[in-house]
Amino acid sequence: MSREKKVLFVTGASSDVGQALILQIADQYDTIVAHYCHSHESIDALAQKFPGKIQKVKADLADPKEVQAMIDGMIKEQWLPDHIVHLAAPKTTNERFHKMDSVRLDQAFEVSVRSIFHILQSFMPHMSKQKYGRVVFMLTSYCLGLPPKYQSAYVTSKYALLGLMKALATEYDSKGITVNGISPEMIDTKFLSDLPDLIVEENAAKSPLKRNLQVDDVVPMLAYLLSDAAEAITGQNIAITGGMR
């Protein structure tokens, strides 16, 4: 499908997955709006590689005011996305439920769910008007069967995001908009840095692959779900587990 202008918006674009995705599909877009919270160096590197194409936006997605300011700035600049990939999430940590501070749950919900709720409310009318759009959520293999212990805040927020994905897929399927999620097993990235090394190593040992996933195991599916070839796929949570689930 040929379009005069295509705009991609990626939350958590400074993540390992975000960087790899943009590198793989940058040539398919006129503008890529790359969100970050703290680390902008990786996005600066992408901007140098693709001059004039990468537009940085900074926001703490746990802060509704910053989310709204980011949205307002994108609208002002006329960066109205056709495609949205939601990767941002607080790092997962091991924590027993009875000792968990509810602030951690609030933060997980704000970053994973409420931020994209407001983003999509702002930009899906544009997609609906043009009868075309792609939305992809980063979920987790913890949404497949029973999750591991001590991940209550992370699992709860991801299940809420899964519910939002399915609800939107049903509501917008007649508008030419697809809404999907991917649920990968543990990916060997800096996102795991707050987990004990033993847990990461044990997960790799349990995998039929005898390793944790790599970014290159995951990015091709994200790219496919953004493509016109995936126009018949919506409301799906696609597992990428290496055979573990």
Coordinates of N, CA and C in Angstrom, one line a residue:
M1 N 0.8 -1.2 0.0 CA 0.0 0.0 0.0 C 0.9 1.2 0.0
S2 N 0.8 2.1 -1.0 CA 1.6 3.2 -1.2 C 0.9 4.4 -0.5
R3 N 1.7 5.2 0.3 CA 1.2 6.3 1.0 C 2.1 7.5 0.8
E4 N 1.6 8.7 0.8 CA 2.4 9.9 0.6 C 3.4 10.1 1.8
K5 N 2.9 9.8 3.0 CA 3.7 10.0 4.2 C 3.4 9.0 5.2
K6 N 4.4 8.3 5.7 CA 4.2 7.3 6.8 C 5.0 7.7 8.0
V7 N 4.3 7.6 9.1 CA 4.9 8.1 10.4 C 4.8 6.9 11.4
L8 N 5.9 6.6 12.0 CA 6.0 5.5 13.0 C 6.3 6.2 14.4
F9 N 5.6 5.8 15.4 CA 5.9 6.3 16.7 C 6.2 5.1 17.6
V10 N 7.4 5.1 18.3 CA 7.9 4.0 19.1 C 8.1 4.5 20.5
T11 N 7.4 4.0 21.5 CA 7.7 4.3 22.9 C 8.8 3.4 23.3
G12 N 9.7 3.9 24.2 CA 10.8 3.0 24.6 C 11.8 2.8 23.4
A13 N 11.9 3.8 22.6 CA 12.8 3.6 21.4 C 14.2 3.5 21.7
S14 N 14.6 3.9 22.9 CA 16.0 3.8 23.3 C 16.4 2.4 23.8
S15 N 15.4 1.5 23.9 CA 15.7 0.2 24.4 C 16.4 -0.6 23.3
D16 N 16.9 -1.7 23.7 CA 17.6 -2.6 22.7 C 16.7 -3.0 21.5
V17 N 15.5 -3.4 21.9 CA 14.5 -3.8 20.9 C 14.1 -2.6 20.0
G18 N 13.9 -1.5 20.6 CA 13.5 -0.3 19.9 C 14.5 0.1 18.9
Q19 N 15.8 0.2 19.3 CA 16.9 0.5 18.4 C 17.0 -0.4 17.2
A20 N 16.9 -1.7 17.5 CA 17.0 -2.8 16.4 C 15.8 -2.7 15.5
L21 N 14.6 -2.4 16.0 CA 13.5 -2.3 15.1 C 13.6 -1.1 14.2
I22 N 14.0 0.0 14.7 CA 14.1 1.2 13.9 C 15.2 1.0 12.8
L23 N 16.3 0.4 13.2 CA 17.4 0.1 12.2 C 16.8 -0.8 11.1
Q24 N 16.0 -1.7 11.4 CA 15.5 -2.7 10.4 C 14.5 -2.0 9.4
I25 N 13.6 -1.1 9.9 CA 12.5 -0.7 9.1 C 12.5 0.8 8.8
A26 N 13.6 1.5 9.2 CA 13.6 3.0 9.0 C 13.3 3.4 7.6
D27 N 13.8 2.6 6.6 CA 13.6 3.0 5.2 C 12.2 3.0 4.7
Q28 N 11.3 2.4 5.6 CA 9.9 2.3 5.2 C 9.0 3.5 5.6
Y29 N 9.7 4.4 6.3 CA 8.9 5.6 6.9 C 9.6 6.9 6.5
D30 N 8.7 7.9 6.5 CA 9.2 9.3 6.2 C 9.6 9.9 7.5
T31 N 8.9 9.6 8.6 CA 9.2 10.1 9.9 C 9.1 9.1 11.0
I32 N 10.1 9.0 11.9 CA 10.0 8.1 13.0 C 10.1 8.9 14.3
V33 N 9.1 8.9 15.1 CA 9.1 9.6 16.3 C 9.5 8.6 17.4
A34 N 10.7 8.9 18.0 CA 11.4 8.0 18.9 C 11.3 8.6 20.3
H35 N 10.5 7.9 21.2 CA 10.3 8.3 22.6 C 11.5 7.7 23.4
Y36 N 11.9 8.6 24.4 CA 12.8 8.1 25.4 C 12.5 8.8 26.7
C37 N 13.0 8.3 27.8 CA 12.8 8.9 29.1 C 14.1 9.4 29.7
H38 N 15.1 8.6 29.7 CA 16.4 9.0 30.3 C 17.5 9.1 29.3
S39 N 17.7 8.0 28.6 CA 18.9 7.8 27.7 C 18.5 8.2 26.3
H40 N 19.2 9.2 25.8 CA 18.9 9.7 24.4 C 20.1 9.4 23.5
E41 N 21.2 8.9 24.0 CA 22.4 8.7 23.2 C 22.2 7.7 22.0
S42 N 21.4 6.6 22.3 CA 21.2 5.7 21.2 C 20.3 6.3 20.1
I43 N 19.4 7.1 20.6 CA 18.5 7.8 19.6 C 19.3 8.8 18.8
D44 N 20.2 9.5 19.4 CA 21.0 10.4 18.7 C 21.8 9.7 17.6
A45 N 22.3 8.5 17.9 CA 23.0 7.7 16.9 C 22.1 7.4 15.8
L46 N 20.9 7.0 16.0 CA 20.0 6.7 15.0 C 19.7 8.0 14.1
A47 N 19.6 9.1 14.8 CA 19.3 10.3 14.1 C 20.5 10.7 13.1
Q48 N 21.7 10.4 13.5 CA 22.8 10.6 12.7 C 22.8 9.7 11.5
K49 N 22.4 8.4 11.7 CA 22.3 7.5 10.6 C 21.2 7.8 9.6
F50 N 20.1 8.3 10.1 CA 19.0 8.6 9.3 C 18.6 10.1 9.4
P51 N 19.5 11.0 8.8 CA 19.3 12.4 9.0 C 17.9 12.9 8.5
G52 N 17.3 13.7 9.4 CA 16.0 14.3 9.0 C 14.8 13.4 9.3
K53 N 15.0 12.1 9.6 CA 13.9 11.2 9.7 C 13.6 10.9 11.2
I54 N 14.5 10.9 12.1 CA 14.3 10.5 13.5 C 14.0 11.8 14.2
Q55 N 12.8 11.8 14.9 CA 12.4 12.9 15.8 C 12.3 12.5 17.2
K56 N 13.1 13.0 18.1 CA 13.2 12.6 19.5 C 12.0 13.3 20.3
V57 N 11.4 12.5 21.2 CA 10.5 13.1 22.1 C 10.8 12.5 23.5
K58 N 10.9 13.3 24.5 CA 11.2 12.9 25.8 C 10.0 13.0 26.7
A59 N 9.7 11.9 27.5 CA 8.7 12.0 28.5 C 8.8 10.8 29.5
D60 N 8.5 11.1 30.7 CA 8.4 10.1 31.7 C 6.9 9.6 31.6
L61 N 6.8 8.4 31.1 CA 5.4 7.8 30.9 C 4.7 7.6 32.2
A62 N 5.4 7.6 33.3 CA 4.7 7.5 34.6 C 4.1 8.8 35.1
D63 N 4.3 9.9 34.3 CA 3.8 11.2 34.7 C 2.8 11.6 33.6
P64 N 1.5 11.6 33.9 CA 0.4 11.9 32.9 C 0.6 13.3 32.3
K65 N 1.2 14.3 33.0 CA 1.4 15.6 32.5 C 2.5 15.6 31.4
E66 N 3.5 14.8 31.6 CA 4.6 14.7 30.6 C 4.0 13.9 29.4
V67 N 3.2 12.9 29.6 CA 2.6 12.2 28.5 C 1.8 13.1 27.6
Q68 N 1.0 13.9 28.3 CA 0.1 14.9 27.5 C 0.9 15.9 26.8
A69 N 2.0 16.4 27.4 CA 2.8 17.4 26.8 C 3.5 16.8 25.5
M70 N 3.9 15.5 25.6 CA 4.5 14.8 24.5 C 3.5 14.7 23.3
I71 N 2.3 14.3 23.7 CA 1.2 14.2 22.7 C 1.0 15.5 22.0
D72 N 0.8 16.6 22.8 CA 0.5 17.9 22.3 C 1.7 18.4 21.4
G73 N 2.9 18.1 21.7 CA 4.0 18.5 20.9 C 4.0 17.8 19.6
M74 N 3.6 16.5 19.6 CA 3.6 15.7 18.3 C 2.5 16.3 17.4
I75 N 1.3 16.6 18.0 CA 0.2 17.2 17.2 C 0.6 18.5 16.6
K76 N 1.3 19.3 17.4 CA 1.8 20.6 16.9 C 2.7 20.5 15.8
E77 N 3.6 19.5 15.8 CA 4.5 19.3 14.7 C 3.9 18.5 13.6
Q78 N 2.7 18.1 13.7 CA 2.0 17.2 12.7 C 2.7 15.9 12.5
W79 N 3.2 15.4 13.6 CA 3.7 14.0 13.6 C 2.6 13.1 14.0
L80 N 1.7 12.8 13.1 CA 0.5 12.0 13.4 C 0.8 10.5 12.9
P81 N 1.0 9.6 13.8 CA 1.5 8.3 13.4 C 0.4 7.4 12.8
D82 N 0.9 6.7 11.7 CA 0.1 5.6 11.1 C 0.3 4.3 11.9
H83 N 1.5 4.2 12.4 CA 2.0 3.0 13.1 C 2.5 3.4 14.5
I84 N 2.1 2.6 15.5 CA 2.5 2.8 16.9 C 3.0 1.5 17.5
V85 N 4.2 1.5 18.0 CA 4.8 0.3 18.7 C 5.0 0.7 20.2
H86 N 4.4 0.0 21.1 CA 4.5 0.4 22.5 C 5.4 -0.6 23.2
L87 N 6.7 -0.2 23.4 CA 7.7 -1.1 24.1 C 7.9 -0.7 25.5
A88 N 7.6 0.5 25.9 CA 8.0 1.0 27.2 C 7.4 0.2 28.3
A89 N 8.2 0.0 29.4 CA 7.7 -0.7 30.6 C 8.8 -0.5 31.7
P90 N 8.4 -0.4 32.9 CA 9.4 -0.4 34.0 C 10.1 -1.8 34.1
K91 N 11.4 -1.7 34.4 CA 12.1 -3.0 34.6 C 11.4 -3.9 35.6
T92 N 11.4 -5.2 35.3 CA 10.9 -6.2 36.2 C 11.9 -6.5 37.3
T93 N 11.3 -6.7 38.5 CA 12.2 -7.1 39.6 C 11.5 -8.2 40.4
N94 N 12.3 -9.0 41.1 CA 11.7 -10.0 42.0 C 11.2 -9.4 43.3
E95 N 10.0 -9.5 43.6 CA 9.5 -8.9 44.9 C 8.2 -9.7 45.4
R96 N 8.3 -10.1 46.6 CA 7.1 -10.9 47.2 C 5.9 -9.9 47.3
F97 N 4.8 -10.5 47.0 CA 3.6 -9.7 46.9 C 3.3 -8.9 48.2
H98 N 3.4 -9.6 49.4 CA 3.0 -9.0 50.6 C 4.0 -7.9 51.0
K99 N 5.2 -7.9 50.4 CA 6.1 -6.8 50.7 C 6.2 -5.7 49.6
M100 N 5.3 -5.9 48.6 CA 5.4 -4.9 47.5 C 4.7 -3.6 47.8
D101 N 5.4 -2.5 47.5 CA 4.8 -1.2 47.7 C 3.8 -0.9 46.5
S102 N 2.6 -0.5 46.8 CA 1.6 -0.2 45.8 C 2.1 0.8 44.8
V103 N 3.1 1.6 45.2 CA 3.7 2.6 44.2 C 4.3 1.9 43.0
R104 N 4.8 0.7 43.2 CA 5.4 0.0 42.1 C 4.3 -0.5 41.1
L105 N 3.2 -0.9 41.7 CA 2.1 -1.3 40.8 C 1.5 0.0 40.0
D106 N 1.4 1.1 40.7 CA 1.0 2.3 40.1 C 1.9 2.7 38.9
Q107 N 3.2 2.6 39.2 CA 4.1 3.0 38.2 C 4.0 2.0 37.0
A108 N 4.0 0.7 37.2 CA 3.8 -0.2 36.1 C 2.6 0.0 35.3
F109 N 1.5 0.3 36.0 CA 0.2 0.6 35.3 C 0.3 1.9 34.5
E110 N 0.9 2.9 35.0 CA 1.0 4.2 34.3 C 1.8 4.1 33.1
V111 N 3.0 3.4 33.2 CA 3.9 3.3 32.1 C 3.4 2.4 31.0
S112 N 2.9 1.2 31.4 CA 2.5 0.2 30.5 C 1.1 0.4 29.9
V113 N 0.2 0.9 30.7 CA -1.2 0.9 30.2 C -1.7 2.3 30.0
R114 N -1.7 3.1 31.1 CA -2.4 4.4 31.0 C -1.7 5.3 29.9
S115 N -0.4 5.3 29.8 CA 0.3 6.2 28.8 C -0.2 5.8 27.4
I116 N -0.2 4.5 27.0 CA -0.6 4.2 25.7 C -2.1 4.4 25.5
F117 N -2.9 4.3 26.6 CA -4.3 4.6 26.5 C -4.5 6.0 26.0
H118 N -3.8 7.0 26.6 CA -4.0 8.4 26.2 C -3.3 8.6 24.8
I119 N -2.2 8.0 24.5 CA -1.6 8.1 23.2 C -2.6 7.6 22.1
L120 N -3.2 6.5 22.3 CA -4.1 5.9 21.3 C -5.3 6.7 21.2
Q121 N -5.9 7.2 22.3 CA -7.0 8.1 22.2 C -6.8 9.3 21.3
S122 N -5.5 9.8 21.4 CA -5.2 11.0 20.6 C -4.9 10.7 19.1
F123 N -4.4 9.5 18.8 CA -4.0 9.3 17.4 C -4.8 8.3 16.6
M124 N -5.6 7.5 17.3 CA -6.4 6.5 16.5 C -7.5 7.2 15.7
P125 N -8.0 8.4 16.1 CA -9.0 9.1 15.2 C -8.3 9.4 13.9
H126 N -7.1 9.8 13.9 CA -6.3 10.0 12.6 C -6.3 8.7 11.8
M127 N -5.9 7.6 12.4 CA -5.9 6.3 11.7 C -7.3 6.0 11.2
S128 N -8.3 6.2 12.0 CA -9.7 5.9 11.6 C -10.1 6.7 10.3
K129 N -9.7 7.9 10.3 CA -10.1 8.8 9.2 C -9.5 8.4 7.9
Q130 N -8.2 7.9 8.0 CA -7.6 7.4 6.8 C -7.8 5.9 6.5
K131 N -8.5 5.3 7.5 CA -8.8 3.9 7.4 C -7.6 3.0 7.2
Y132 N -6.6 3.3 8.0 CA -5.4 2.5 8.0 C -4.5 2.8 9.2
G133 N -4.0 1.7 9.8 CA -3.1 1.9 11.0 C -2.7 0.5 11.5
R134 N -1.5 0.6 12.2 CA -1.0 -0.6 12.8 C -0.6 -0.2 14.3
V135 N -1.0 -1.0 15.2 CA -0.6 -0.9 16.6 C -0.1 -2.2 17.1
V136 N 1.1 -2.2 17.7 CA 1.7 -3.4 18.3 C 2.2 -3.1 19.7
F137 N 1.8 -4.0 20.6 CA 2.2 -3.9 22.0 C 3.2 -5.0 22.3
M138 N 4.2 -4.6 23.1 CA 5.1 -5.5 23.7 C 4.5 -6.1 25.0
L139 N 4.1 -7.4 24.9 CA 3.5 -8.0 26.1 C 4.6 -8.9 26.7
T140 N 4.3 -10.1 27.1 CA 5.3 -10.9 27.8 C 4.8 -12.4 27.8
S141 N 5.7 -13.3 27.8 CA 5.3 -14.7 27.9 C 4.7 -15.0 29.2
Y142 N 4.8 -14.1 30.2 CA 4.1 -14.3 31.4 C 2.6 -14.2 31.3
C143 N 2.1 -13.7 30.1 CA 0.7 -13.7 29.8 C 0.3 -15.1 29.2
L144 N 1.2 -16.0 29.1 CA 0.9 -17.4 28.6 C 0.9 -18.4 29.7
G145 N -0.2 -18.9 30.1 CA -0.2 -19.8 31.2 C 0.2 -19.1 32.6
L146 N 0.7 -19.9 33.5 CA 1.1 -19.3 34.8 C 2.4 -18.6 34.7
P147 N 2.5 -17.4 35.3 CA 3.8 -16.7 35.3 C 4.7 -17.2 36.4
P148 N 5.9 -16.7 36.4 CA 6.8 -17.1 37.5 C 6.4 -16.3 38.8
K149 N 7.0 -16.7 39.9 CA 6.7 -16.0 41.2 C 7.3 -14.6 41.2
Y150 N 6.7 -13.8 42.1 CA 7.3 -12.5 42.6 C 7.3 -11.5 41.5
Q151 N 6.3 -11.5 40.6 CA 6.3 -10.5 39.5 C 4.9 -9.9 39.4
S152 N 4.3 -9.7 40.6 CA 2.9 -9.3 40.6 C 2.6 -8.0 39.8
A153 N 3.4 -6.9 40.1 CA 3.1 -5.6 39.4 C 3.3 -5.7 37.9
Y154 N 4.4 -6.4 37.5 CA 4.7 -6.5 36.0 C 3.6 -7.3 35.3
V155 N 3.2 -8.5 35.9 CA 2.3 -9.3 35.3 C 0.9 -8.7 35.2
T156 N 0.5 -8.0 36.3 CA -0.8 -7.3 36.3 C -0.9 -6.3 35.3
S157 N 0.1 -5.5 35.1 CA 0.1 -4.4 34.1 C 0.1 -5.0 32.7
K158 N 0.8 -6.0 32.5 CA 0.8 -6.6 31.1 C -0.5 -7.3 30.8
Y159 N -1.2 -7.9 31.8 CA -2.5 -8.5 31.5 C -3.5 -7.4 31.2
A160 N -3.4 -6.2 31.8 CA -4.2 -5.1 31.5 C -4.0 -4.6 30.1
L161 N -2.7 -4.6 29.7 CA -2.4 -4.2 28.3 C -2.9 -5.2 27.3
L162 N -2.9 -6.5 27.7 CA -3.4 -7.5 26.8 C -4.9 -7.3 26.6
G163 N -5.6 -6.9 27.7 CA -7.1 -6.7 27.6 C -7.3 -5.5 26.7
L164 N -6.5 -4.4 26.8 CA -6.7 -3.2 26.0 C -6.5 -3.6 24.5
M165 N -5.5 -4.4 24.3 CA -5.2 -4.8 22.9 C -6.4 -5.5 22.3
K166 N -6.9 -6.4 23.0 CA -8.1 -7.2 22.4 C -9.3 -6.3 22.2
A167 N -9.6 -5.4 23.2 CA -10.7 -4.5 23.1 C -10.6 -3.6 21.9
L168 N -9.4 -3.1 21.7 CA -9.2 -2.1 20.6 C -9.3 -2.9 19.2
A169 N -8.7 -4.1 19.2 CA -8.8 -4.9 18.0 C -10.2 -5.1 17.5
T170 N -11.1 -5.4 18.4 CA -12.5 -5.6 18.1 C -13.2 -4.3 17.7
E171 N -12.9 -3.2 18.3 CA -13.5 -1.9 18.0 C -13.1 -1.3 16.7
Y172 N -11.8 -1.5 16.3 CA -11.3 -0.9 15.2 C -11.0 -1.8 14.0
D173 N -11.5 -3.0 14.0 CA -11.2 -3.9 12.9 C -11.9 -3.5 11.6
S174 N -13.0 -2.8 11.7 CA -13.6 -2.3 10.5 C -13.0 -1.0 9.9
K175 N -12.0 -0.5 10.6 CA -11.4 0.8 10.2 C -10.1 0.6 9.5
G176 N -9.7 -0.6 9.2 CA -8.4 -0.8 8.6 C -7.3 -0.7 9.6
I177 N -7.5 -0.8 10.9 CA -6.5 -0.7 11.9 C -6.3 -2.1 12.5
T178 N -5.1 -2.6 12.6 CA -4.8 -3.8 13.3 C -4.2 -3.5 14.6
V179 N -4.5 -4.3 15.6 CA -3.9 -4.1 17.0 C -3.5 -5.5 17.5
N180 N -2.2 -5.7 17.7 CA -1.7 -7.0 18.1 C -0.7 -6.8 19.2
G181 N -0.3 -7.9 19.7 CA 0.8 -8.0 20.7 C 1.7 -9.1 20.5
I182 N 2.9 -9.0 21.0 CA 3.9 -10.1 21.0 C 4.2 -10.4 22.4
S183 N 4.4 -11.7 22.7 CA 4.7 -12.2 24.0 C 6.0 -13.0 24.0
P184 N 7.2 -12.3 24.1 CA 8.4 -13.1 24.1 C 8.8 -13.6 25.4
E185 N 9.6 -14.7 25.4 CA 10.3 -15.1 26.6 C 11.4 -14.1 27.0
M186 N 12.1 -14.4 28.0 CA 13.2 -13.4 28.4 C 14.1 -13.1 27.3
I187 N 14.3 -11.8 27.0 CA 15.2 -11.4 26.0 C 16.5 -10.9 26.6
D188 N 17.6 -11.2 26.1 CA 18.9 -10.9 26.6 C 19.2 -9.4 26.3
T189 N 18.7 -8.5 27.1 CA 18.9 -7.1 27.0 C 19.1 -6.4 28.3
K190 N 19.3 -5.1 28.3 CA 19.6 -4.4 29.6 C 18.3 -4.3 30.4
F191 N 17.1 -4.7 29.8 CA 15.9 -4.7 30.6 C 16.0 -5.7 31.8
L192 N 16.8 -6.7 31.7 CA 17.0 -7.7 32.7 C 17.9 -7.3 33.8
S193 N 18.4 -6.1 33.8 CA 19.6 -5.8 34.7 C 19.2 -5.7 36.1
D194 N 17.9 -5.6 36.5 CA 17.5 -5.6 37.9 C 17.1 -7.0 38.4
L195 N 17.2 -8.0 37.5 CA 16.9 -9.4 38.0 C 18.2 -10.0 38.4
P196 N 18.2 -10.9 39.4 CA 19.4 -11.7 39.8 C 19.9 -12.5 38.6
D197 N 21.2 -12.5 38.5 CA 21.8 -13.3 37.4 C 21.4 -14.7 37.4
L198 N 21.2 -15.3 38.6 CA 20.8 -16.7 38.7 C 19.5 -17.0 38.0
I199 N 18.5 -16.1 38.1 CA 17.2 -16.3 37.5 C 17.4 -16.2 36.0
V200 N 18.2 -15.3 35.5 CA 18.4 -15.2 34.0 C 19.1 -16.4 33.5
E201 N 20.1 -16.9 34.2 CA 20.8 -18.1 33.8 C 19.9 -19.4 33.8
E202 N 19.1 -19.5 34.9 CA 18.2 -20.6 35.0 C 17.1 -20.6 33.8
N203 N 16.7 -19.4 33.5 CA 15.7 -19.3 32.4 C 16.3 -19.8 31.1
A204 N 17.6 -19.4 30.8 CA 18.3 -19.9 29.6 C 18.5 -21.4 29.6
A205 N 18.8 -21.9 30.8 CA 19.0 -23.4 30.9 C 17.7 -24.2 30.6
K206 N 16.6 -23.6 30.9 CA 15.3 -24.3 30.7 C 14.9 -24.3 29.3
S207 N 15.4 -23.4 28.5 CA 14.9 -23.2 27.1 C 15.4 -24.3 26.2
P208 N 14.6 -24.8 25.3 CA 15.0 -25.8 24.3 C 16.2 -25.2 23.5
L209 N 16.2 -23.9 23.4 CA 17.3 -23.2 22.6 C 18.6 -23.2 23.4
K210 N 18.5 -23.5 24.8 CA 19.6 -23.4 25.7 C 20.2 -22.0 25.8
R211 N 19.4 -21.0 25.6 CA 19.8 -19.6 25.7 C 18.5 -18.8 25.9
N212 N 18.6 -17.6 26.3 CA 17.5 -16.7 26.3 C 17.4 -16.1 24.9
L213 N 16.3 -15.5 24.6 CA 16.1 -14.9 23.3 C 17.0 -13.7 23.1
Q214 N 17.3 -13.5 21.8 CA 18.1 -12.4 21.4 C 17.1 -11.4 20.7
V215 N 17.6 -10.1 20.6 CA 16.7 -9.1 20.0 C 16.3 -9.5 18.6
D216 N 17.3 -10.2 17.9 CA 17.0 -10.6 16.5 C 16.0 -11.7 16.4
D217 N 15.6 -12.3 17.5 CA 14.6 -13.3 17.5 C 13.2 -12.6 17.5
V218 N 13.1 -11.4 18.0 CA 11.9 -10.7 18.3 C 11.5 -9.7 17.2
V219 N 12.5 -8.9 16.8 CA 12.3 -7.8 15.9 C 11.6 -8.2 14.6
P220 N 11.9 -9.3 14.0 CA 11.2 -9.6 12.7 C 9.7 -9.7 12.8
M221 N 9.2 -10.2 14.0 CA 7.8 -10.3 14.1 C 7.1 -8.9 14.3
L222 N 7.8 -8.1 15.0 CA 7.3 -6.7 15.1 C 7.2 -6.1 13.8
A223 N 8.3 -6.2 13.0 CA 8.3 -5.6 11.6 C 7.2 -6.2 10.8
Y224 N 7.0 -7.5 10.9 CA 5.9 -8.1 10.1 C 4.5 -7.6 10.5
L225 N 4.3 -7.5 11.8 CA 3.0 -7.0 12.2 C 2.7 -5.5 11.8
L226 N 3.8 -4.8 11.5 CA 3.6 -3.4 11.0 C 3.4 -3.4 9.5
S227 N 3.7 -4.4 8.8 CA 3.7 -4.5 7.4 C 2.3 -4.6 6.8
D228 N 2.1 -4.3 5.6 CA 0.9 -4.5 4.9 C 0.5 -6.0 4.7
A229 N 1.6 -6.9 4.8 CA 1.3 -8.3 4.7 C 0.5 -8.8 5.9
A230 N 0.5 -8.1 7.0 CA -0.2 -8.5 8.2 C -1.6 -7.9 8.3
E231 N -2.2 -7.4 7.2 CA -3.5 -6.7 7.4 C -4.6 -7.6 7.8
A232 N -4.5 -8.9 7.7 CA -5.5 -9.8 8.1 C -5.3 -10.3 9.5
I233 N -4.3 -9.8 10.2 CA -4.0 -10.3 11.6 C -4.3 -9.2 12.6
T234 N -5.3 -9.4 13.5 CA -5.6 -8.4 14.5 C -6.1 -9.1 15.7
G235 N -5.9 -8.5 16.9 CA -6.3 -9.1 18.2 C -5.6 -10.3 18.6
Q236 N -4.3 -10.5 18.1 CA -3.6 -11.7 18.4 C -2.4 -11.3 19.3
N237 N -2.2 -12.2 20.3 CA -1.0 -12.2 21.2 C -0.1 -13.3 20.7
I238 N 1.0 -12.9 20.0 CA 1.8 -13.9 19.3 C 3.0 -14.3 20.2
A239 N 3.1 -15.6 20.5 CA 4.1 -16.1 21.4 C 5.4 -16.2 20.7
I240 N 6.5 -15.8 21.3 CA 7.9 -16.0 20.8 C 8.7 -16.6 22.0
T241 N 8.7 -17.9 22.1 CA 9.2 -18.5 23.3 C 10.3 -19.5 23.1
G242 N 10.7 -19.8 21.9 CA 11.7 -20.8 21.7 C 11.3 -22.2 22.2
G243 N 10.0 -22.4 22.3 CA 9.4 -23.7 22.7 C 9.2 -23.9 24.2
M244 N 9.4 -22.8 25.0 CA 9.3 -23.0 26.4 C 7.8 -23.0 26.9
R245 N 6.9 -22.4 26.1 CA 5.5 -22.4 26.5 C 4.6 -22.8 25.4

